[in-house]
Structure formats: C-alpha cells, structure tokens
Amino acid sequence: MSHLHPERLAALADGEPTAAEATHLSSCSACAHEIAAHRRLLMLAWQEREALSAPLASWDTLAESLRDEGLLRATPSTAGRGGGTVGGGGVRSPWWVQAAAAVVILAGGMHIGRMTVATSGETTAAVQQTANSRLASNTDTSVAFSSPAEAISVLARAERDYRLAMMYLAGQDTVARTADDPAIYRARLAALDEMAGVALDAVQQAPQDPLMNRYYLTTLGARDATLRQLGEKLPESVQLGGF
Amino acid sequence: MESDQLLIRRAIDGDERALRQLWSQYAPRIDAVVKRLAGDPDLAADIAQDVWIQIFRALKTYRGDAQFGTWAHRIAVNRTLNALRKVRRLAKVEMDIEEDSVSVEMDSDRSFVAASIEEAARKLPDGARTVFLLHDVEGYTHEDIARELGITPGASKSQLFKARAKLRRLLAHLVDHLPATSRAHVAPAS
C-alpha cells in the first residue's frame, strides 16, 4: 500500500483508520509521523481557543451605544476598572490573572533562555547588554498602564516576541558555541522529557486550564530546540532515534 | 463574590456597573473569537461592538442552561459570521466550499514561516479558514458548521482536511520533531 494521501492523514488526526490503513500505519513510520504531527497541530489549535485578546472596543464607546439602545440606564458611570472578580461562566480566574500568569511563564522562559546564551565575545556581550537593558525596562515596576486593554495588549505583544525570539535562538544555536559535549544536551533532554510528562499529566487532569497548556507547550518548544542542538552535536556516525 | 446570575439580573435592569463587569470579564475571550474569525483587525473592531450589543440585547433570553461564557461565545460566532456575510466575505467562503477549491499545493508557501496558528490560518482561503477555525479551534461539529454556513457536513469535512493538510506544512517547524502524547521519550545513549 502506498503512503496515505495528505488529506487522509489530516482526517486521521482525530478519526479512525480503516483496517487496511491501520495495517499500513503499523509498518510505515513516515505516515505515522505525519499523523503525530497532525495531532500536535490539533493541540495547538485547541490551545488557540484559550487565547485572550485586548478588548476591541472601549467601554465608553460601547456604553454610548447601549444607552442609545435603551439597554443601559442613563446614569453616570460608577463602574470600576478591571471588573475581573466575577466567578463562573467557565472562567476559573479573572482574565487579567490568567494573562499575568502567562507573563510569569514568559519571564521564566526568558530567564532560562538567557542562561543558555553564550557569555563570551564582544558581540555577545553587546547583545547581552542590550537584552539586559530591555529586561530591566520590562521589569521596571514603575511602569504603569492606563487600562486593562493596554496591559493585555502589551502582554500579547510580549508573548509573540517571546515565541519569535525562541525560534531565532533555536536557529542560531547559541548554546553550541559554549558547550560541545552532547552529554549536556542529553541531560537537558531527559529533564525536559520529565517536565513534559508532568505537564502532560496536568493537562490531562485539567484540559481546560490555559496555564497548564502553556506550560506543556513551552516545555515542548524547549525540547524541540534541545533536540536540534543535540542532533548537530552528535558524530555523523550516530543518529538520533527513539524520539 | 457576586454570581453570574445576580450580575446578569442587574445587567438586564440596565445597571452600568453590572454590564461593564460582564464585558470586562468576557471581552478578552469573546473579542478573541471575533478577531480570529474576522481576520482583519479593523473589521473585527466594528463587529465586536455589534456582538456586544447583541449579547446584552439577548440577556433576557439567557436561561442559564449553559455557562454564560459558552452562551455568549455562540452569539459571538453567529453574529460575526452574519457580519462577514454582509460584507460579502462569507459569500466567498461559501463559494470556495462549493467549488472545493482549496489545494494542498505548497509551492507558493515554501518561504513562509508562520509563528502561530492564527497567522498560518490567514494563508488559507476564507472557506477553509472559517471551517478550520470553527471546528478545530472553536469546537463546533460538522453539523453545526453546516447549519451556520449553509453547506453540507461532508463539504465541511472536506474543507477541514484540506485546511489541516496545508497548515501542517505551514507550521512544520512547530509540529515536527516534538513528542506527541507518547511518554516514551528517552535520551539516546552515547
């Protein structure tokens, strides 16, 4: 049997194979790999549902329309800012708490990333100085936001920048400049496997929890970068297997 | 802590504090749905305003059978699709689906590296993109999608699988070489 069609592989991400397909998949690592990739895609898509957005309109504009519609009593606004203290509705914690939790993960990830960046060389030192400067400004507690919308917008931008920075670092393989011993990567990989396992358990116990999903996916991202680095450090006669 | 039911009762009475509290709590998720489906930030902003007016207008019909967030999410999706249909974007969606025009040909996308699902989905034709977002992100069934878009469940499935096949390639750097749900990851011996 030839390889399964790409659209059929996409369907099997959450569908049942026929008997013939199941037989093929048991002996074709390429097709099995494709289905595994589609399942990861599904997980990313599912996680996207938990994404938060800065409110697209201001309350003042909306309130004006609601008054025109007769849905809002024509009284002066007394509502406080924030408003994330109401429970229920499928939201376990206020949105700004979830967003803040995301920043904790990002900050932790950035710290780990910084620890792996090469620390010698003038260029590296200059980059480090710039990064430190940026981090210092990012952690300046005197920074104030004028609204929750502004804060969530900054968070969204920071998360995107973080993802792009991780991809860039993986491509640059900065760790390899200071550490050529594959044992370092093996140890890190084993540790990340353990972390991924724990995070996966948490996701399975609380599949709706965006925080646990972020932990899991962040760990997978770090594992991917480590795996690529390890692959480049191994002798040509040794190939990665069993991942 | 005030319950949603009490908050909703006050909101129905036109209490600004209650209305604003509901908006503050649910706008980050509801507006994210609108933004995803609209694809265009300016269009999404216009639609979001309309979505929230519709949610508050329909508050009297909310009976608490589903969680408020779920109920509001449904309204947001429905209203957004209606708005897109009005600006003829969805007409193209339905046409795309009718013509079954999505291709998994990737030649034009080889140099494109998406940083996220949302970014990659923008590379899809409107029809496949809408079906993918509704099914794989928003959790709609093919029957739901068929009703919303006026197509058959079979057409919805077909578009979904084409969309996934294309996204899988656009996001190869994110979905390749990562462990799936298997726990049997062992570092290689030297």
Coordinates of C-alpha atoms in Angstrom, one line a residue:
Chain A
M1 CA 0.0 0.0 0.0
S2 CA 1.4 3.4 -0.9
H3 CA 1.6 6.3 1.5
L4 CA -1.8 7.7 2.7
H5 CA -2.9 10.9 1.0
P6 CA -2.1 14.1 2.9
E7 CA -5.8 15.0 3.4
R8 CA -6.5 11.4 4.7
L9 CA -3.6 11.8 7.1
A10 CA -5.2 15.1 8.3
A11 CA -8.5 13.3 8.8
L12 CA -6.9 10.5 10.9
A13 CA -5.6 13.1 13.4
D14 CA -9.0 12.6 15.1
G15 CA -10.5 9.8 13.1
E16 CA -10.4 6.1 12.9
P17 CA -8.3 4.3 10.3
T18 CA -9.8 1.5 8.2
A19 CA -8.3 -1.9 8.7
A20 CA -6.1 -1.6 5.7
E21 CA -4.9 1.9 6.8
A22 CA -4.2 0.6 10.3
T23 CA -2.1 -2.2 8.9
H24 CA -0.2 0.3 6.8
L25 CA 0.3 2.7 9.7
S26 CA 1.8 -0.1 11.8
S27 CA 4.6 -0.5 9.4
C28 CA 5.0 2.9 7.8
S29 CA 6.9 5.3 10.1
A30 CA 6.5 8.2 7.6
C31 CA 2.7 8.1 7.7
A32 CA 2.7 7.5 11.4
H33 CA 4.9 10.6 11.8
E34 CA 2.5 12.6 9.7
I35 CA -0.5 11.7 11.9
A36 CA 1.5 12.5 15.0
A37 CA 2.3 15.9 13.5
H38 CA -1.4 16.5 12.8
R39 CA -2.3 15.6 16.4
R40 CA 0.2 18.2 17.6
L41 CA -1.4 20.7 15.2
L42 CA -4.8 19.9 16.7
M43 CA -3.4 20.6 20.2
L44 CA -2.1 23.9 19.0
A45 CA -5.5 24.7 17.5
W46 CA -7.2 23.7 20.7
Q47 CA -4.9 25.9 22.7
E48 CA -5.7 28.8 20.4
R49 CA -9.2 28.8 21.8
E50 CA -7.8 29.9 25.1
A51 CA -6.1 32.9 23.6
L52 CA -7.0 36.3 25.0
S53 CA -7.4 39.5 23.1
A54 CA -7.3 43.1 24.2
P55 CA -10.9 44.3 24.1
L56 CA -11.6 45.5 20.5
A57 CA -13.7 48.5 21.6
S58 CA -13.7 50.8 24.6
W59 CA -16.3 50.6 27.3
D60 CA -17.2 54.3 26.7
T61 CA -18.0 53.7 23.1
L62 CA -20.0 50.6 23.9
A63 CA -21.8 52.3 26.7
E64 CA -22.9 55.0 24.4
S65 CA -24.4 52.5 22.0
L66 CA -26.1 50.6 24.8
R67 CA -27.7 53.9 26.0
D68 CA -29.0 54.5 22.5
E69 CA -30.4 51.0 22.5
G70 CA -32.1 51.6 25.9
L71 CA -30.1 48.7 27.4
L72 CA -28.2 50.9 29.8
R73 CA -29.8 53.2 32.3
A74 CA -28.8 56.8 31.7
T75 CA -26.8 57.2 34.9
P76 CA -23.3 58.4 35.4
S77 CA -20.7 55.7 35.2
T78 CA -19.8 54.3 38.6
A79 CA -18.2 51.1 37.4
G80 CA -14.7 50.5 38.5
R81 CA -11.9 49.4 36.2
G82 CA -10.8 45.8 35.9
G83 CA -14.0 44.0 36.6
G84 CA -12.5 40.6 36.7
T85 CA -13.8 39.4 40.0
V86 CA -16.9 37.7 38.9
G87 CA -16.8 33.9 39.0
G88 CA -18.5 31.2 37.0
G89 CA -19.1 31.2 33.2
G90 CA -16.4 28.7 32.7
V91 CA -13.7 31.1 33.6
R92 CA -11.7 29.9 36.6
S93 CA -9.9 33.1 37.3
P94 CA -10.2 36.7 36.1
W95 CA -8.7 37.1 32.6
W96 CA -6.1 39.5 33.9
V97 CA -4.9 36.9 36.3
Q98 CA -4.6 34.4 33.5
A99 CA -2.7 36.9 31.4
A100 CA -0.4 37.7 34.3
A101 CA 0.3 34.0 34.8
A102 CA 1.3 33.8 31.1
V103 CA 3.9 36.6 31.8
V104 CA 5.3 34.6 34.7
I105 CA 5.9 31.7 32.3
L106 CA 7.4 34.0 29.7
A107 CA 9.7 35.6 32.3
G108 CA 10.8 32.2 33.4
G109 CA 11.4 31.1 29.9
M110 CA 13.4 34.2 29.1
H111 CA 15.5 33.6 32.2
I112 CA 16.2 30.1 31.2
G113 CA 17.0 31.3 27.7
R114 CA 19.4 33.9 29.0
M115 CA 21.2 31.2 31.0
T116 CA 21.9 29.3 27.8
V117 CA 23.2 32.1 25.7
A118 CA 26.9 32.2 25.2
T119 CA 28.7 34.6 27.5
S120 CA 31.9 35.3 25.8
G121 CA 32.9 37.5 22.9
E122 CA 32.4 41.2 22.3
T123 CA 29.4 40.8 20.1
T124 CA 27.7 38.5 22.6
A125 CA 28.5 41.0 25.4
A126 CA 26.9 43.8 23.5
V127 CA 23.8 41.7 22.7
Q128 CA 23.7 40.7 26.4
Q129 CA 23.9 44.3 27.4
T130 CA 21.0 45.3 25.1
A131 CA 19.0 42.3 26.3
N132 CA 19.7 43.2 30.0
S133 CA 18.6 46.8 29.3
R134 CA 15.4 45.6 27.7
L135 CA 14.8 43.2 30.5
A136 CA 15.4 45.9 33.1
S137 CA 12.9 48.1 31.4
N138 CA 10.5 45.2 31.2
T139 CA 10.8 44.5 34.9
D140 CA 10.6 48.2 35.9
T141 CA 7.8 48.1 38.4
S142 CA 7.2 51.8 37.9
V143 CA 5.7 51.1 34.5
A144 CA 2.0 52.0 34.6
F145 CA -0.8 51.1 32.3
S146 CA -3.7 53.3 31.6
S147 CA -6.2 50.5 31.2
P148 CA -6.6 46.7 31.3
A149 CA -6.8 46.8 27.5
E150 CA -3.4 48.4 27.2
A151 CA -1.9 45.9 29.6
I152 CA -3.3 42.9 27.8
S153 CA -2.2 44.3 24.5
V154 CA 1.4 44.6 25.9
L155 CA 1.1 41.0 27.1
A156 CA 0.0 39.7 23.7
R157 CA 2.9 41.5 22.1
A158 CA 5.4 40.2 24.6
E159 CA 4.2 36.6 24.1
R160 CA 4.6 36.9 20.3
D161 CA 8.0 38.4 20.7
Y162 CA 9.0 35.6 23.0
R163 CA 7.9 33.0 20.5
L164 CA 9.9 34.7 17.7
A165 CA 12.9 35.0 20.0
M166 CA 12.8 31.3 20.9
M167 CA 12.6 30.4 17.2
Y168 CA 15.5 32.7 16.4
L169 CA 17.6 31.3 19.2
A170 CA 16.9 27.7 18.1
G171 CA 18.0 28.7 14.6
Q172 CA 21.2 30.4 15.8
D173 CA 22.1 27.5 18.1
T174 CA 23.8 29.9 20.6
V175 CA 24.3 27.2 23.2
A176 CA 26.5 25.2 20.8
R177 CA 29.1 28.0 21.0
T178 CA 29.9 27.3 24.6
A179 CA 29.0 23.6 25.0
D180 CA 30.1 21.0 22.6
D181 CA 29.5 18.0 24.8
P182 CA 26.4 16.1 23.7
A183 CA 26.0 14.9 27.3
I184 CA 24.8 18.3 28.2
Y185 CA 22.0 18.1 25.7
R186 CA 21.1 14.6 26.6
A187 CA 20.8 15.5 30.2
R188 CA 18.7 18.6 29.3
L189 CA 16.6 16.5 27.0
A190 CA 16.0 13.9 29.7
A191 CA 15.0 16.6 32.1
L192 CA 12.6 18.2 29.6
D193 CA 11.1 14.8 28.9
E194 CA 10.3 14.5 32.6
M195 CA 8.9 18.0 32.7
A196 CA 6.8 17.3 29.6
G197 CA 5.4 14.2 31.3
V198 CA 4.4 16.1 34.4
A199 CA 2.9 18.9 32.4
L200 CA 1.0 16.4 30.2
D201 CA -0.4 14.8 33.3
A202 CA -1.6 18.2 34.4
V203 CA -3.1 18.9 31.1
Q204 CA -5.0 15.6 31.1
Q205 CA -6.3 16.4 34.6
A206 CA -7.3 19.9 33.7
P207 CA -7.7 20.0 29.9
Q208 CA -9.5 23.4 30.1
D209 CA -6.7 25.1 32.1
P210 CA -4.8 27.5 29.8
L211 CA -2.0 27.8 32.3
M212 CA -1.2 24.1 32.2
N213 CA -1.4 24.0 28.5
R214 CA 1.0 26.9 28.2
Y215 CA 3.5 25.0 30.5
Y216 CA 3.2 21.9 28.4
L217 CA 3.7 23.7 25.0
T218 CA 6.5 25.8 26.4
T219 CA 8.3 22.6 27.5
L220 CA 7.8 21.0 24.1
G221 CA 9.3 24.1 22.5
A222 CA 12.4 23.9 24.7
R223 CA 12.6 20.2 24.0
D224 CA 12.5 20.8 20.2
A225 CA 15.3 23.3 20.4
T226 CA 17.4 21.0 22.5
L227 CA 16.8 18.1 20.2
R228 CA 18.0 20.0 17.2
Q229 CA 21.1 21.1 19.1
L230 CA 21.8 17.6 20.1
G231 CA 21.4 16.3 16.6
E232 CA 24.1 18.7 15.4
K233 CA 26.5 17.8 18.1
L234 CA 26.4 14.0 17.6
P235 CA 29.1 12.4 15.5
E236 CA 28.0 11.7 11.9
S237 CA 28.0 8.0 12.6
V238 CA 25.4 8.4 15.4
Q239 CA 21.8 9.1 14.5
L240 CA 19.0 10.2 16.8
G241 CA 16.4 7.5 17.4
G242 CA 13.6 6.7 19.7
F243 CA 12.1 10.2 20.0
Chain B
M1 CA -18.2 37.3 45.2
E2 CA -21.2 38.1 43.1
S3 CA -22.6 35.2 41.0
D4 CA -23.1 35.5 37.2
Q5 CA -26.9 35.1 37.7
L6 CA -27.1 38.0 40.0
L7 CA -24.8 40.1 37.8
I8 CA -27.0 39.2 34.8
R9 CA -30.2 40.2 36.5
R10 CA -28.7 43.6 37.3
A11 CA -27.4 43.9 33.8
I12 CA -30.8 43.2 32.4
D13 CA -32.1 46.1 34.5
G14 CA -29.6 48.3 32.8
D15 CA -27.1 48.6 35.7
E16 CA -23.9 50.0 34.1
R17 CA -21.6 48.5 36.7
A18 CA -23.0 45.0 36.0
L19 CA -22.9 45.4 32.3
R20 CA -19.4 46.7 32.4
Q21 CA -18.3 43.9 34.7
L22 CA -19.7 41.3 32.3
W23 CA -17.9 43.0 29.4
S24 CA -14.6 43.3 31.4
Q25 CA -14.7 39.6 32.3
Y26 CA -15.7 38.1 29.0
A27 CA -14.4 40.6 26.4
P28 CA -10.9 39.1 26.2
R29 CA -12.3 35.8 25.1
I30 CA -15.3 37.0 23.1
D31 CA -13.2 39.6 21.3
A32 CA -10.5 37.0 20.6
V33 CA -13.1 34.8 18.8
V34 CA -14.3 37.8 16.8
K35 CA -10.8 38.7 15.9
R36 CA -9.9 35.2 14.8
L37 CA -12.9 34.8 12.6
A38 CA -12.8 38.2 11.1
G39 CA -9.1 38.0 10.3
D40 CA -8.9 41.8 9.8
P41 CA -8.3 43.9 13.0
D42 CA -10.4 46.9 11.8
L43 CA -13.3 44.8 10.7
A44 CA -13.1 42.8 13.9
A45 CA -13.3 46.0 15.9
D46 CA -16.5 47.0 14.1
I47 CA -18.0 43.5 14.5
A48 CA -17.1 43.3 18.2
Q49 CA -19.1 46.4 19.1
D50 CA -22.1 44.8 17.3
V51 CA -21.5 41.5 19.0
W52 CA -21.6 43.0 22.5
I53 CA -24.7 45.0 21.8
Q54 CA -26.4 41.7 20.6
I55 CA -25.2 39.8 23.7
F56 CA -26.6 42.5 26.0
R57 CA -29.8 42.7 24.0
A58 CA -30.3 38.9 24.3
L59 CA -29.5 38.8 28.0
K60 CA -33.2 38.5 28.8
T61 CA -33.3 35.2 26.9
Y62 CA -30.4 33.7 28.8
R63 CA -31.8 30.9 30.9
G64 CA -28.6 29.6 32.5
D65 CA -28.8 26.2 30.7
A66 CA -25.2 26.8 29.5
Q67 CA -22.5 28.8 31.2
F68 CA -22.7 32.5 30.3
G69 CA -19.3 32.4 28.5
T70 CA -20.5 29.5 26.3
W71 CA -23.8 31.2 25.6
A72 CA -22.0 34.5 24.7
H73 CA -19.5 32.6 22.6
R74 CA -22.2 31.2 20.4
I75 CA -23.7 34.6 19.9
A76 CA -20.3 36.0 19.0
V77 CA -19.7 33.3 16.4
N78 CA -23.1 33.6 14.9
R79 CA -23.0 37.4 14.8
T80 CA -19.5 37.5 13.4
L81 CA -20.5 35.1 10.6
N82 CA -23.5 37.2 9.8
A83 CA -21.4 40.4 9.7
L84 CA -18.9 38.7 7.4
R85 CA -21.7 37.6 5.2
K86 CA -22.9 41.2 5.0
V87 CA -19.5 42.4 3.8
R88 CA -19.5 39.6 1.2
R89 CA -16.6 37.8 2.8
L90 CA -18.7 34.9 3.7
A91 CA -20.2 34.8 0.2
K92 CA -16.7 34.0 -0.9
V93 CA -16.5 31.4 1.9
E94 CA -19.5 29.6 0.6
M95 CA -18.3 29.9 -3.0
D96 CA -14.9 28.4 -2.0
I97 CA -16.6 25.5 -0.4
E98 CA -18.9 25.0 -3.4
E99 CA -16.0 24.9 -5.7
D100 CA -14.0 22.8 -3.4
S101 CA -11.1 25.0 -4.5
V102 CA -8.6 24.6 -1.6
S103 CA -5.4 23.0 -2.7
V104 CA -2.6 21.5 -0.6
E105 CA -0.1 22.7 -3.2
M106 CA 2.5 24.4 -1.2
D107 CA 4.9 25.9 -3.8
S108 CA 3.9 29.5 -3.1
D109 CA 4.2 28.9 0.7
R110 CA 7.6 27.4 0.9
S111 CA 9.3 30.5 2.1
F112 CA 6.5 31.4 4.6
V113 CA 7.1 30.6 8.3
A114 CA 4.1 31.2 10.5
A115 CA 4.7 32.0 14.1
S116 CA 1.2 30.9 15.2
I117 CA -2.0 29.1 14.1
E118 CA -3.7 32.4 13.7
E119 CA -1.0 33.7 11.4
A120 CA -0.9 30.5 9.4
A121 CA -4.6 30.4 9.0
R122 CA -4.6 33.7 7.2
K123 CA -2.8 31.9 4.4
L124 CA -5.9 29.7 3.8
P125 CA -8.8 30.6 1.5
D126 CA -11.7 32.1 3.5
G127 CA -13.8 29.0 3.3
A128 CA -11.3 26.5 4.6
R129 CA -10.1 29.0 7.1
T130 CA -13.6 29.5 8.6
V131 CA -14.3 25.8 8.7
F132 CA -10.9 25.1 10.4
L133 CA -11.4 27.8 13.0
L134 CA -15.0 26.7 13.7
H135 CA -14.1 23.0 14.1
D136 CA -10.6 22.8 15.4
V137 CA -10.4 26.0 17.4
E138 CA -14.0 26.8 18.4
G139 CA -15.1 23.2 18.9
Y140 CA -18.1 23.2 16.5
T141 CA -19.3 19.9 15.0
H142 CA -19.5 19.5 11.2
E143 CA -23.3 19.5 11.6
D144 CA -23.1 22.9 13.5
I145 CA -20.8 24.3 10.8
A146 CA -23.1 23.1 8.0
R147 CA -26.0 24.9 9.6
E148 CA -24.0 28.1 10.2
L149 CA -22.6 28.2 6.7
G150 CA -25.4 26.7 4.7
I151 CA -23.3 23.8 3.4
T152 CA -23.3 20.0 3.9
P153 CA -21.4 18.3 6.7
G154 CA -19.5 16.4 4.0
A155 CA -18.3 19.7 2.5
S156 CA -17.3 20.9 5.9
K157 CA -15.2 17.8 6.5
S158 CA -13.6 18.1 3.1
Q159 CA -12.6 21.7 3.7
L160 CA -11.3 20.9 7.2
F161 CA -8.9 18.2 6.0
K162 CA -7.6 20.3 3.2
A163 CA -7.0 23.2 5.6
R164 CA -5.2 20.9 8.1
A165 CA -3.0 19.5 5.4
K166 CA -1.9 23.0 4.4
L167 CA -1.5 24.2 8.0
R168 CA 0.5 21.1 8.9
R169 CA 3.1 22.3 6.3
L170 CA 3.0 25.9 7.2
L171 CA 3.6 25.1 10.8
A172 CA 6.1 22.2 10.2
H173 CA 8.6 23.9 12.4
L174 CA 6.2 23.8 15.3
V175 CA 4.7 20.3 14.9
D176 CA 7.7 18.3 13.6
H177 CA 10.1 16.6 16.0
L178 CA 8.1 17.3 19.1
P179 CA 6.8 14.4 21.2
A180 CA 3.2 13.6 20.7
T181 CA 1.2 12.3 23.6
S182 CA 3.6 9.4 24.0
R183 CA 5.6 9.4 27.2
A184 CA 8.3 7.1 25.8
H185 CA 10.9 9.7 25.3
V186 CA 14.4 8.6 26.2
A187 CA 17.6 10.4 25.5
P188 CA 19.9 8.4 23.3
A189 CA 22.9 6.6 24.6
S190 CA 26.2 8.0 23.6

